[in-house]
Tab-separated table of C-alpha atoms and ligand atoms in Angstrom:
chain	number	residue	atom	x	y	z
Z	1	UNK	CA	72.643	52.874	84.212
Z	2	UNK	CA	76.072	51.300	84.930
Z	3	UNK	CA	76.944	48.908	81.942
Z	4	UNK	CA	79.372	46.285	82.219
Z	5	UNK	CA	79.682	44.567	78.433
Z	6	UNK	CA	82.514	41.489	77.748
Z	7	UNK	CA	84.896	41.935	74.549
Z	8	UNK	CA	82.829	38.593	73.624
Z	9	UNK	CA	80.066	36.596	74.585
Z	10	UNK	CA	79.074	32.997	73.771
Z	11	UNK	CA	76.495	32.399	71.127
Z	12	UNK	CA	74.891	29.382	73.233
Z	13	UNK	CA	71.647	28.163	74.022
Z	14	UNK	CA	69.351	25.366	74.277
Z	15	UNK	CA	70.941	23.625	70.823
Z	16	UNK	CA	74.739	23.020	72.034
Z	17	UNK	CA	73.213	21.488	75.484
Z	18	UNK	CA	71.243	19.433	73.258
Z	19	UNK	CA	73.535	17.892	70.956
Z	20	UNK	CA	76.326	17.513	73.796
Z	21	UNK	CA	73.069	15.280	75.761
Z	22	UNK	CA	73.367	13.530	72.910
Z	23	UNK	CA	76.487	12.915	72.155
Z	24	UNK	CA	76.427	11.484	75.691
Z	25	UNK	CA	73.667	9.344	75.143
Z	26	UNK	CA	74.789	7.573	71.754
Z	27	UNK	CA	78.379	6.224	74.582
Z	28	UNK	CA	80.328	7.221	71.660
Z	29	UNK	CA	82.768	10.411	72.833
Z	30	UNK	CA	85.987	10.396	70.907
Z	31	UNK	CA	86.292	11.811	67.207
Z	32	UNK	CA	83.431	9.695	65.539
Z	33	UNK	CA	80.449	10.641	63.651
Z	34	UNK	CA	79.565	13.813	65.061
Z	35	UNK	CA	83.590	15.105	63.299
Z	36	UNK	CA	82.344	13.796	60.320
Z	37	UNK	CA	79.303	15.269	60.030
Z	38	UNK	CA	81.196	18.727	60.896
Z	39	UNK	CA	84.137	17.847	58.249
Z	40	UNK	CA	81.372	17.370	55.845
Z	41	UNK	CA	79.817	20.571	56.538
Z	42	UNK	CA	82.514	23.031	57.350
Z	43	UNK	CA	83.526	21.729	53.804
Z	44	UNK	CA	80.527	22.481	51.748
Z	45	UNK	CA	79.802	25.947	54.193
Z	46	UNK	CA	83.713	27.167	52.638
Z	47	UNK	CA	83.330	25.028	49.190
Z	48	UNK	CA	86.451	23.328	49.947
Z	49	UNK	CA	86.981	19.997	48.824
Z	50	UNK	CA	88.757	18.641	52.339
Z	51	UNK	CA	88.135	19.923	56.463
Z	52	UNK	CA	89.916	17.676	58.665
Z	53	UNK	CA	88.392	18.548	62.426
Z	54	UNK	CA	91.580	18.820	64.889
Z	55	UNK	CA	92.179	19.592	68.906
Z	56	UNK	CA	93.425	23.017	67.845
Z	57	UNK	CA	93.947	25.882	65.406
Z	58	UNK	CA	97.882	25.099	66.232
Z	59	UNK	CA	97.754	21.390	65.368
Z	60	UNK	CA	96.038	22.571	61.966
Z	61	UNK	CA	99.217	24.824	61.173
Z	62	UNK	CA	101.591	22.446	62.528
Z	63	UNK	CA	99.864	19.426	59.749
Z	64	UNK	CA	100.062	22.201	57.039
Z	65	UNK	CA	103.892	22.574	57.745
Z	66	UNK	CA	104.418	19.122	57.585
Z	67	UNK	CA	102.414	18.171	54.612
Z	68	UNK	CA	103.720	21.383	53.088
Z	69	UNK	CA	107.021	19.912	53.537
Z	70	UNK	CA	108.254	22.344	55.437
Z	71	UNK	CA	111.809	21.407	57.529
Z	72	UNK	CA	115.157	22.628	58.737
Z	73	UNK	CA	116.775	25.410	57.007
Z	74	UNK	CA	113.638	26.553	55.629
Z	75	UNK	CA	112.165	29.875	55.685
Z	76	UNK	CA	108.740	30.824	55.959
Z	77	UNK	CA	107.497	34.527	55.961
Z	78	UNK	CA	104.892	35.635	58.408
Z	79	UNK	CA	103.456	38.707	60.043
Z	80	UNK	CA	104.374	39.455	63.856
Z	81	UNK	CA	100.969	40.903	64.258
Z	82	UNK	CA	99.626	37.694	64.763
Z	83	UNK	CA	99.192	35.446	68.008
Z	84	UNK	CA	102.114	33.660	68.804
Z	85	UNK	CA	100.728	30.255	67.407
Z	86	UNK	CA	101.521	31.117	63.833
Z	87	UNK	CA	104.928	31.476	64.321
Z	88	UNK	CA	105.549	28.343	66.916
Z	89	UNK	CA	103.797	26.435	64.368
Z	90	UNK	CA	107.362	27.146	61.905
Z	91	UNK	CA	109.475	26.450	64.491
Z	92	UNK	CA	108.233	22.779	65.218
Z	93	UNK	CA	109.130	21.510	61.995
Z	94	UNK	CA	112.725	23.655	62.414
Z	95	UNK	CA	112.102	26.100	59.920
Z	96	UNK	CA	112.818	30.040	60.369
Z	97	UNK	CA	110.431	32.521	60.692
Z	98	UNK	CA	110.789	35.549	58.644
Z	99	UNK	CA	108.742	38.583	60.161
Z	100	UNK	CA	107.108	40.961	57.236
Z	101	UNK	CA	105.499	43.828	58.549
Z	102	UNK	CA	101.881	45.022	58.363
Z	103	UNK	CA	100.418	47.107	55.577
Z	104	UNK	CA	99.487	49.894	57.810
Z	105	UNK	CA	97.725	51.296	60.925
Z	106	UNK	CA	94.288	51.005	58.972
Z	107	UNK	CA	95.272	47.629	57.212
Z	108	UNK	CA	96.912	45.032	59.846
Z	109	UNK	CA	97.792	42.745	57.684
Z	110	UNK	CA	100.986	41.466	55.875
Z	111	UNK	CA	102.280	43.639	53.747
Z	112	UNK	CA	102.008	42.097	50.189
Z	113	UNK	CA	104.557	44.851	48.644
Z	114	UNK	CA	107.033	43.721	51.332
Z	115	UNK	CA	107.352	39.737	51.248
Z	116	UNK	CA	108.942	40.014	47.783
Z	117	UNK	CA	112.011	41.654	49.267
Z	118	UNK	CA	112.534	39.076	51.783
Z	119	UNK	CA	112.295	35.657	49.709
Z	120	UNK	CA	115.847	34.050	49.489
Z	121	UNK	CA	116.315	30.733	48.017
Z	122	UNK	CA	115.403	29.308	51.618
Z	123	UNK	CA	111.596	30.552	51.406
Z	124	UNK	CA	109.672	27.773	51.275
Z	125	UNK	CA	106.238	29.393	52.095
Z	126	UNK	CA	104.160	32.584	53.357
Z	127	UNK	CA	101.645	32.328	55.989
Z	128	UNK	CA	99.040	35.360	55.599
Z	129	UNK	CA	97.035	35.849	58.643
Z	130	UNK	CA	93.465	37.495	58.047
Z	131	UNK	CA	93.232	39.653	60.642
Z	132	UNK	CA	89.708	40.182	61.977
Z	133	UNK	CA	87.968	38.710	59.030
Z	134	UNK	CA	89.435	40.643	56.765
Z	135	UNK	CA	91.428	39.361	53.939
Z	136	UNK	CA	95.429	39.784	52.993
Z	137	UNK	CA	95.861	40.815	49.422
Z	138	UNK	CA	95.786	37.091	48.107
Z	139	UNK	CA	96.198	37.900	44.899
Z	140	UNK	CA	99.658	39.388	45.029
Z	141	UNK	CA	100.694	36.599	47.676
Z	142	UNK	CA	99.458	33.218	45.350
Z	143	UNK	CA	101.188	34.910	42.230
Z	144	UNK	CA	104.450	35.458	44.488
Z	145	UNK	CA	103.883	32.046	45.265
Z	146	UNK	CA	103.419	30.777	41.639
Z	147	UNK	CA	106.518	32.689	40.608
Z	148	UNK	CA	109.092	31.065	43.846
Z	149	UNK	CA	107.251	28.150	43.787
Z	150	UNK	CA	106.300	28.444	47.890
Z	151	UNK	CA	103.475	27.447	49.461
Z	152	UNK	CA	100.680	29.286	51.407
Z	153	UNK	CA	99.201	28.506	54.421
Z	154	UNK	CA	96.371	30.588	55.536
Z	155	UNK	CA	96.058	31.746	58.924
Z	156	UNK	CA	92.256	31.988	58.631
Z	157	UNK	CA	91.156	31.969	62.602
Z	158	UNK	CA	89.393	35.220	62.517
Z	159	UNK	CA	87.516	34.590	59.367
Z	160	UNK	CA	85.037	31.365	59.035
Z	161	UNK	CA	82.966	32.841	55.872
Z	162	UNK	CA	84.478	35.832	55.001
Z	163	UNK	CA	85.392	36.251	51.885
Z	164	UNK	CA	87.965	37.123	48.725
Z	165	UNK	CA	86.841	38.056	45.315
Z	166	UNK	CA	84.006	35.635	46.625
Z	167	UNK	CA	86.063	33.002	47.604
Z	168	UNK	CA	86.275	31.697	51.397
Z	169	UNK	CA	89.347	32.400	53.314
Z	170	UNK	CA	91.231	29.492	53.947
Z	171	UNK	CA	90.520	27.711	50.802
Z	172	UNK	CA	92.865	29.983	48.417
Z	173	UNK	CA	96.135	28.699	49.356
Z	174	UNK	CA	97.750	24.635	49.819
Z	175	UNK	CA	95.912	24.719	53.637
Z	176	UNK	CA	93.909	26.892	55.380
Z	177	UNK	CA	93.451	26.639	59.148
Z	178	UNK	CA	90.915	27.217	61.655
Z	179	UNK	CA	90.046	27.663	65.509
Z	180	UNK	CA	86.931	26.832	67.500
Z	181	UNK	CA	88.694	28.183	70.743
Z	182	UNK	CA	86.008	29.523	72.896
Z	183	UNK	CA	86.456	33.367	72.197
Z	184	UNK	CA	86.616	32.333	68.018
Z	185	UNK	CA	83.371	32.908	66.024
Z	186	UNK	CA	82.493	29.526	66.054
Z	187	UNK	CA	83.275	28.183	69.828
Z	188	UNK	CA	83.653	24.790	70.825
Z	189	UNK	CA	85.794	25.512	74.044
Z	190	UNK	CA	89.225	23.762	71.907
Z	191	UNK	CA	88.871	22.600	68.812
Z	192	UNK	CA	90.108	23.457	64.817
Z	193	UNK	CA	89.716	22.758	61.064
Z	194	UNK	CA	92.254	22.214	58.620
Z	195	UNK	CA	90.790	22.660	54.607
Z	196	UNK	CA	92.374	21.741	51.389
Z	197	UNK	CA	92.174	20.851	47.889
Z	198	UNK	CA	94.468	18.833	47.859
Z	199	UNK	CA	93.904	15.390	48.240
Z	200	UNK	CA	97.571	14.158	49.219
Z	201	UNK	CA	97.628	16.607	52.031
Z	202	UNK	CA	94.261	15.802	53.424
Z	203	UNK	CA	95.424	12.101	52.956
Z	204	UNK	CA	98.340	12.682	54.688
Z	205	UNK	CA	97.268	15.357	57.407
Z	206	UNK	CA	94.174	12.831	58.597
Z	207	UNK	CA	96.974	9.823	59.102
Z	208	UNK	CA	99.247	12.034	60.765
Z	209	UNK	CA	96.099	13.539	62.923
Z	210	UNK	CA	96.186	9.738	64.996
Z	211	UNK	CA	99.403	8.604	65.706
Z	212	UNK	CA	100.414	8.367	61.843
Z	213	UNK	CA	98.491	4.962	61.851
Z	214	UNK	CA	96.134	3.580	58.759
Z	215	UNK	CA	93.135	3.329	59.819
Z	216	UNK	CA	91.039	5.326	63.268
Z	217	UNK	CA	89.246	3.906	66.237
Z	218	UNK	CA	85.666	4.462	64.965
Z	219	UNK	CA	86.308	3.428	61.347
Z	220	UNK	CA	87.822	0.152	62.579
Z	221	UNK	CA	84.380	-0.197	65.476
Z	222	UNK	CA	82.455	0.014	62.024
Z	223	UNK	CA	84.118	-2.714	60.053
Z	224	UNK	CA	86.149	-6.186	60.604
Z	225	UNK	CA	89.679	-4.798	60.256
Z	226	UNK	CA	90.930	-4.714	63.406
Z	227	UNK	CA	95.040	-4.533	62.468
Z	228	UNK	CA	96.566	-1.520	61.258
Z	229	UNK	CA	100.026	0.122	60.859
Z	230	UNK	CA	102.008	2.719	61.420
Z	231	UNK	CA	103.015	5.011	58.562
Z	232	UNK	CA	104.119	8.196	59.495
Z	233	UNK	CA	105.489	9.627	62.728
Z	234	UNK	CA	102.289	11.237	63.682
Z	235	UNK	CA	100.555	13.061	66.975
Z	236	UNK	CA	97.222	12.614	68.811
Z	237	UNK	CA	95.925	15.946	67.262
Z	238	UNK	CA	91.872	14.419	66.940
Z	239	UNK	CA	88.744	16.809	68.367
Z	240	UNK	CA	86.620	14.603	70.114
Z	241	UNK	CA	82.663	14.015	69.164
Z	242	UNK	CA	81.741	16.182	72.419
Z	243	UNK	CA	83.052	19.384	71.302
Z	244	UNK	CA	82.156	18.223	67.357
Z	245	UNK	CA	78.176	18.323	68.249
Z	246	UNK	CA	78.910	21.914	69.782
Z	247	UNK	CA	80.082	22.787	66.832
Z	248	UNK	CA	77.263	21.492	64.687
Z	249	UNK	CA	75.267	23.331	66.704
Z	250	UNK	CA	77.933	26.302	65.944
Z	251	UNK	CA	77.699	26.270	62.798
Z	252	UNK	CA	74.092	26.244	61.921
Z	253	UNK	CA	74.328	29.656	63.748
Z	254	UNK	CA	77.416	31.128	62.410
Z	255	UNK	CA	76.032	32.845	59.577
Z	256	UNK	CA	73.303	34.755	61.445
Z	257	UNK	CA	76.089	35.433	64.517
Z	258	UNK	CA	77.976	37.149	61.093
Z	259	UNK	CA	75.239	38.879	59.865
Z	260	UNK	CA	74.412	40.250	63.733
Z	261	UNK	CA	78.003	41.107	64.335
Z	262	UNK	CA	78.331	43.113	60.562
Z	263	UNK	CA	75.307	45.039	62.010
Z	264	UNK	CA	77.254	45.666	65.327
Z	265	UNK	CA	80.470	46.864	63.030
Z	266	UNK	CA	78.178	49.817	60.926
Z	267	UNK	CA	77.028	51.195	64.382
Z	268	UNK	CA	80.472	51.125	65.413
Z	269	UNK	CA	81.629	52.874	61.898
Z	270	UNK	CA	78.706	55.480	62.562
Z	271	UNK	CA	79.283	56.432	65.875
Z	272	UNK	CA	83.292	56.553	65.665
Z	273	UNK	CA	83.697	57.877	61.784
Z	274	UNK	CA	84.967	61.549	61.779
Z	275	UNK	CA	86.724	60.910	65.125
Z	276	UNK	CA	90.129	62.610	64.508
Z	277	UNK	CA	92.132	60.804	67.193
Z	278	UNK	CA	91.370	57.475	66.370
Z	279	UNK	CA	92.052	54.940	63.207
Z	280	UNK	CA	89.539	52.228	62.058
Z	281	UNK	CA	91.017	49.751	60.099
Z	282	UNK	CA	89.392	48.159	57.094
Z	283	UNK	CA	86.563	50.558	57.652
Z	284	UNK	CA	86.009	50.812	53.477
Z	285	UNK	CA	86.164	46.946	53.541
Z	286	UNK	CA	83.046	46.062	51.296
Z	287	UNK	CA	83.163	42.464	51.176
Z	288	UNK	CA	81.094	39.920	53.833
Z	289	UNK	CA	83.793	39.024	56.475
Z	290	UNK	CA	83.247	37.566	60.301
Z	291	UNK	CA	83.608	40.675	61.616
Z	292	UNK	CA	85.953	38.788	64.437
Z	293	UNK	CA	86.412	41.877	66.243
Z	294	UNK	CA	86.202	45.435	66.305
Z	295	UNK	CA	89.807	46.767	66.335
Z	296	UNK	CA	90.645	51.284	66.502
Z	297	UNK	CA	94.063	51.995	66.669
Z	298	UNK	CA	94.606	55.236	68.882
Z	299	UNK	CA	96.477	57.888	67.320
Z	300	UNK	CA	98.140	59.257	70.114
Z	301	UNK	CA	100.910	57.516	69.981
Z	302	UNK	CA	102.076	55.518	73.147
Z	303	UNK	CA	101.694	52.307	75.039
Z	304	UNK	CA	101.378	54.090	78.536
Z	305	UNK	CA	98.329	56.367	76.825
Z	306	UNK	CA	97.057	53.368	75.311
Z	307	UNK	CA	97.053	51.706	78.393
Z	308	UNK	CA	95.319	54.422	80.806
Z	309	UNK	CA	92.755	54.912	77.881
Z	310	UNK	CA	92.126	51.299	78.423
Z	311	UNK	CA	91.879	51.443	81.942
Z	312	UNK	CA	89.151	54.153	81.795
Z	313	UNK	CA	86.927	51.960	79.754
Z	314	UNK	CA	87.560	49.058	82.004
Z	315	UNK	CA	86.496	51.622	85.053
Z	316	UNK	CA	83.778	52.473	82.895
Z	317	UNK	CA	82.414	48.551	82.689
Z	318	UNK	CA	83.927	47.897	79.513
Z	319	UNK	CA	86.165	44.775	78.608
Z	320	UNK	CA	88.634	45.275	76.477
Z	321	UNK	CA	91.914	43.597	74.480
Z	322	UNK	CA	94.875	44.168	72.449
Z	323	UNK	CA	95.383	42.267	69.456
Z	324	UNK	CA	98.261	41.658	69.289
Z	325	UNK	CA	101.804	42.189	71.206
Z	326	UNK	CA	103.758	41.445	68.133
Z	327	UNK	CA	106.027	38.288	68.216
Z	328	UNK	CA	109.090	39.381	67.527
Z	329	UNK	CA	108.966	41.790	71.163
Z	330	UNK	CA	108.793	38.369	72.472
Z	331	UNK	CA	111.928	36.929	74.709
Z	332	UNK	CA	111.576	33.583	72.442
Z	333	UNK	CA	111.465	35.652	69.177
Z	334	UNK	CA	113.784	37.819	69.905
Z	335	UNK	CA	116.662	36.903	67.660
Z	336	UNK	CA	114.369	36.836	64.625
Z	337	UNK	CA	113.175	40.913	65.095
Z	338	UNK	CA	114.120	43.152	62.358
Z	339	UNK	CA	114.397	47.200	61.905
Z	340	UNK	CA	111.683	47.045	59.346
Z	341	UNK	CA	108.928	46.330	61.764
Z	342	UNK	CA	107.327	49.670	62.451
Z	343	UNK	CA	103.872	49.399	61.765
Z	344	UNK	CA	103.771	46.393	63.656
Z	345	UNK	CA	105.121	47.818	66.277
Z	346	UNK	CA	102.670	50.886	66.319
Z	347	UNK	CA	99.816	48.301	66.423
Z	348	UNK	CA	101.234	46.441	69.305
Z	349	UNK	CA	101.510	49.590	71.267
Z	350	UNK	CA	98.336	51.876	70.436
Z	351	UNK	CA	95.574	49.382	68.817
Z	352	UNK	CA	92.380	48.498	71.506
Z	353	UNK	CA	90.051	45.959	70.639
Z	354	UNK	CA	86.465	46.550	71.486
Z	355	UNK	CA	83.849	44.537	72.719
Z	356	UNK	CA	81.994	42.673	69.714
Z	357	UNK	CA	79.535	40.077	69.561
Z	358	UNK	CA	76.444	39.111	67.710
Z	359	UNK	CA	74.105	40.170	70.889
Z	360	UNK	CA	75.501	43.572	71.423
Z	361	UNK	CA	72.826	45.924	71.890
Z	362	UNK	CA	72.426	49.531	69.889
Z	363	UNK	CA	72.264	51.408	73.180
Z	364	UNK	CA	75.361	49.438	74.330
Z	365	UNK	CA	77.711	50.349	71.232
Z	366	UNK	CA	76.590	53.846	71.697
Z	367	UNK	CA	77.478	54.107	74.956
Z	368	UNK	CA	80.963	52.217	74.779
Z	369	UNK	CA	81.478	54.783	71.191
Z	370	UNK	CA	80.557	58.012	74.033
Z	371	UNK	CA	83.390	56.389	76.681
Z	372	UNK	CA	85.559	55.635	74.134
Z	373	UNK	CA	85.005	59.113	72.874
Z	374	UNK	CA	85.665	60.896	76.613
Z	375	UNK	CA	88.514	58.439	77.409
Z	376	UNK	CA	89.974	59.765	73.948
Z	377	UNK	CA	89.346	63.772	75.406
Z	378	UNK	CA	91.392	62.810	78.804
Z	379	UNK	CA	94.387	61.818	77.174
R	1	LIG	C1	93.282	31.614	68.059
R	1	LIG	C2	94.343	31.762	67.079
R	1	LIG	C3	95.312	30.765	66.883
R	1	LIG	C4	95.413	29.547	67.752
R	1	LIG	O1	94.277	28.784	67.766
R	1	LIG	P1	94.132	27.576	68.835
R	1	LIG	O2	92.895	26.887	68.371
R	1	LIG	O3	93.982	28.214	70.170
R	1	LIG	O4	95.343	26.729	68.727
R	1	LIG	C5	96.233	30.942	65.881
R	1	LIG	N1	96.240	32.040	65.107
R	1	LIG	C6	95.336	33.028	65.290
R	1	LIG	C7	95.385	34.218	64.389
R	1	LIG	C8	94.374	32.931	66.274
R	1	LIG	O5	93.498	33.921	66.443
């Protein structure tokens, strides 16, 4: 039977059409009441005291720099295994990123016993990215940031509901930020979520969301006021009510995608565990994450092998990814790369992302674990 299986598939049916119908029906379109019905839950779903719904995942970092006060001559230290985003995000408020490599080829994310060694009395702040779900040793980063006085910005894209000592990503440092870009656990085509708990930066971060004025469009429709002013210099960075009732319908779903997709993950485990040639990172991780995506790092060691094993999967029907080239390989980044980047560097070059989804079938992980398994024996 020839297969041919996406690295992701929608989690849509009858309930998104639905509330976009709707949305459509009630004339009202732009960020309204269906954003602040998802604020309101997104909140309570993480236990964080603030979500402010945005267009984007890189609007919600770029609000966190600026209501984390972060400017010119700053530094902020970040991983370049991360998408690019992350690291535009501190250089449009003129800060400096400061690259910190990964832990290691079986735990892509920053490495906490590094960033210590690269705080200077620039540092303003450290931006952990949770790679996949899975968590960055918080701990160690929010007492380094206690002791330097910095602030934290969570990268938390790949991990609505997973969690930390049984806390939420995204709620443990000042912000946390989110995507709902189609290919993101929750999907509402473009779309985002900053969370605090802290009032003044919600406060802030929702005037600076429209055009730094006092008061929105639909709060005004609902009272008398009909003046307002300008406060702050702000953007046009609202999600509109279209994409907000998608992601109502999202996120009535999202735990039971999770659940589907941690069931997906053990198959994976089973049928690739004992495989000599190939790493699987954060494959001891106990804790509920979003299982984001199935990542193996190939232990072969090259970017051409990586890339022909890659091919032969394709040939086979399966879609595949790499997460991610690293930043600092980039021509825009290129000033800020270091020498102390290896591990980064090996995951740029040898990781493969499989396909993973909530509505991946046993018979198709088996068979994508049996090609990956003969592309492995060709190379
Ligand atoms: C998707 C993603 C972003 C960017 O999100 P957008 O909503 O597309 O702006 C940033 N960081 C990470 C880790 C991501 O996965």
């Amino acid at each position: 039977m020839a297969y041919n299986i996406p690295l992701f598939n929608l989690n849509f049916d009858e309930e998104e059409k639905n509330n976009v119908i709707k949305t459509l029906d009630s004339k009202w379109i732009s960020s309204g009441p269906q954003c602040a019905e998802l604020e309101k839950r997104f909140a309570e779903m993480l236990d964080v005291k603030y979500a402010l719904a945005v267009t984007n995942c890189t609007a919600a970092l770029h609000l966190s720099m600026i209501c984390n006060e972060i400017g010119p001559g700053d530094e902020v230290i970040l991983p370049s295994m991360t998408f690019v985003a992350t690291a535009n995000a501190v250089r449009y408020v003129g800060a400096t990123p400061v690259f910190c490599d990964i832990k290691g080829y079986d735990e892509i994310v920053i490495d906490d016993n590094k960033i210590e060694s690269l705080i200077t009395k620039k540092t303003k702040a450290i931006v952990p990215m949770h790679y996949g779900g899975f968590p960055c040793n918080m701990d160690v980063i929010m007492n380094l940031a206690k002791k330097y006085n910095l602030k934290v910005i969570e990268d938390a894209c790949h991990g609505p509901l997973s969690r930390y000592h049984g806390r939420c990503l995204g709620t443990i440092g000042d912000t946390g930020c989110f995507s709902f870009f189609s290919n993101k656990n929750l999907s509402t085509g473009e779309g985002g979520m900053l969370v605090t708990n802290n009032e003044e930066i919600y406060n802030r971060a929702k005037i600076l969301r429209s055009h730094g004025m006092t008061t929105m469009t639909y709060e005004r429709s609902k009272g008398h006021n009909s003046g307002y002013d300008v406060l702050d210099l702000g953007y046009n960075y609202r999600l509109d009510d279209i994409r907000a009732s998608i992601g109502l319908a999202q996120l009535d779903k999202l735990k039971c995608d999770i659940d589907k997709r941690i069931e997906v993950r053990k198959l994976y485990l089973d049928e690739l565990l004992g495989e000599d040639d190939i790493i699987l990172p954060f494959a001891d991780y106990k804790e509920y994450s979003s299982s984001y995506i199935f990542p193996i790092v190939l232990k072969c060691g090259s970017r051409e092998k990586r890339e022909s094993f890659r091919s032969y999967l394709s040939e086979n029907g399966i879609q595949t990814s790499v997460h991610y080239p690293c930043i600092h390989r980039f021509k825009i980044y290129a000033d800020f790369a270091t020498d102390d980047l290896k591990n980064t560097e090996y995951i740029a070059d040898n990781e493969v992302t499989l396909p993973m989804y909530g509505a991946l079938k046993k018979e198709e992980v088996v068979y994508i674990c049996d090609t990956v398994k003969k592309g492995i024996g060709k190379l």
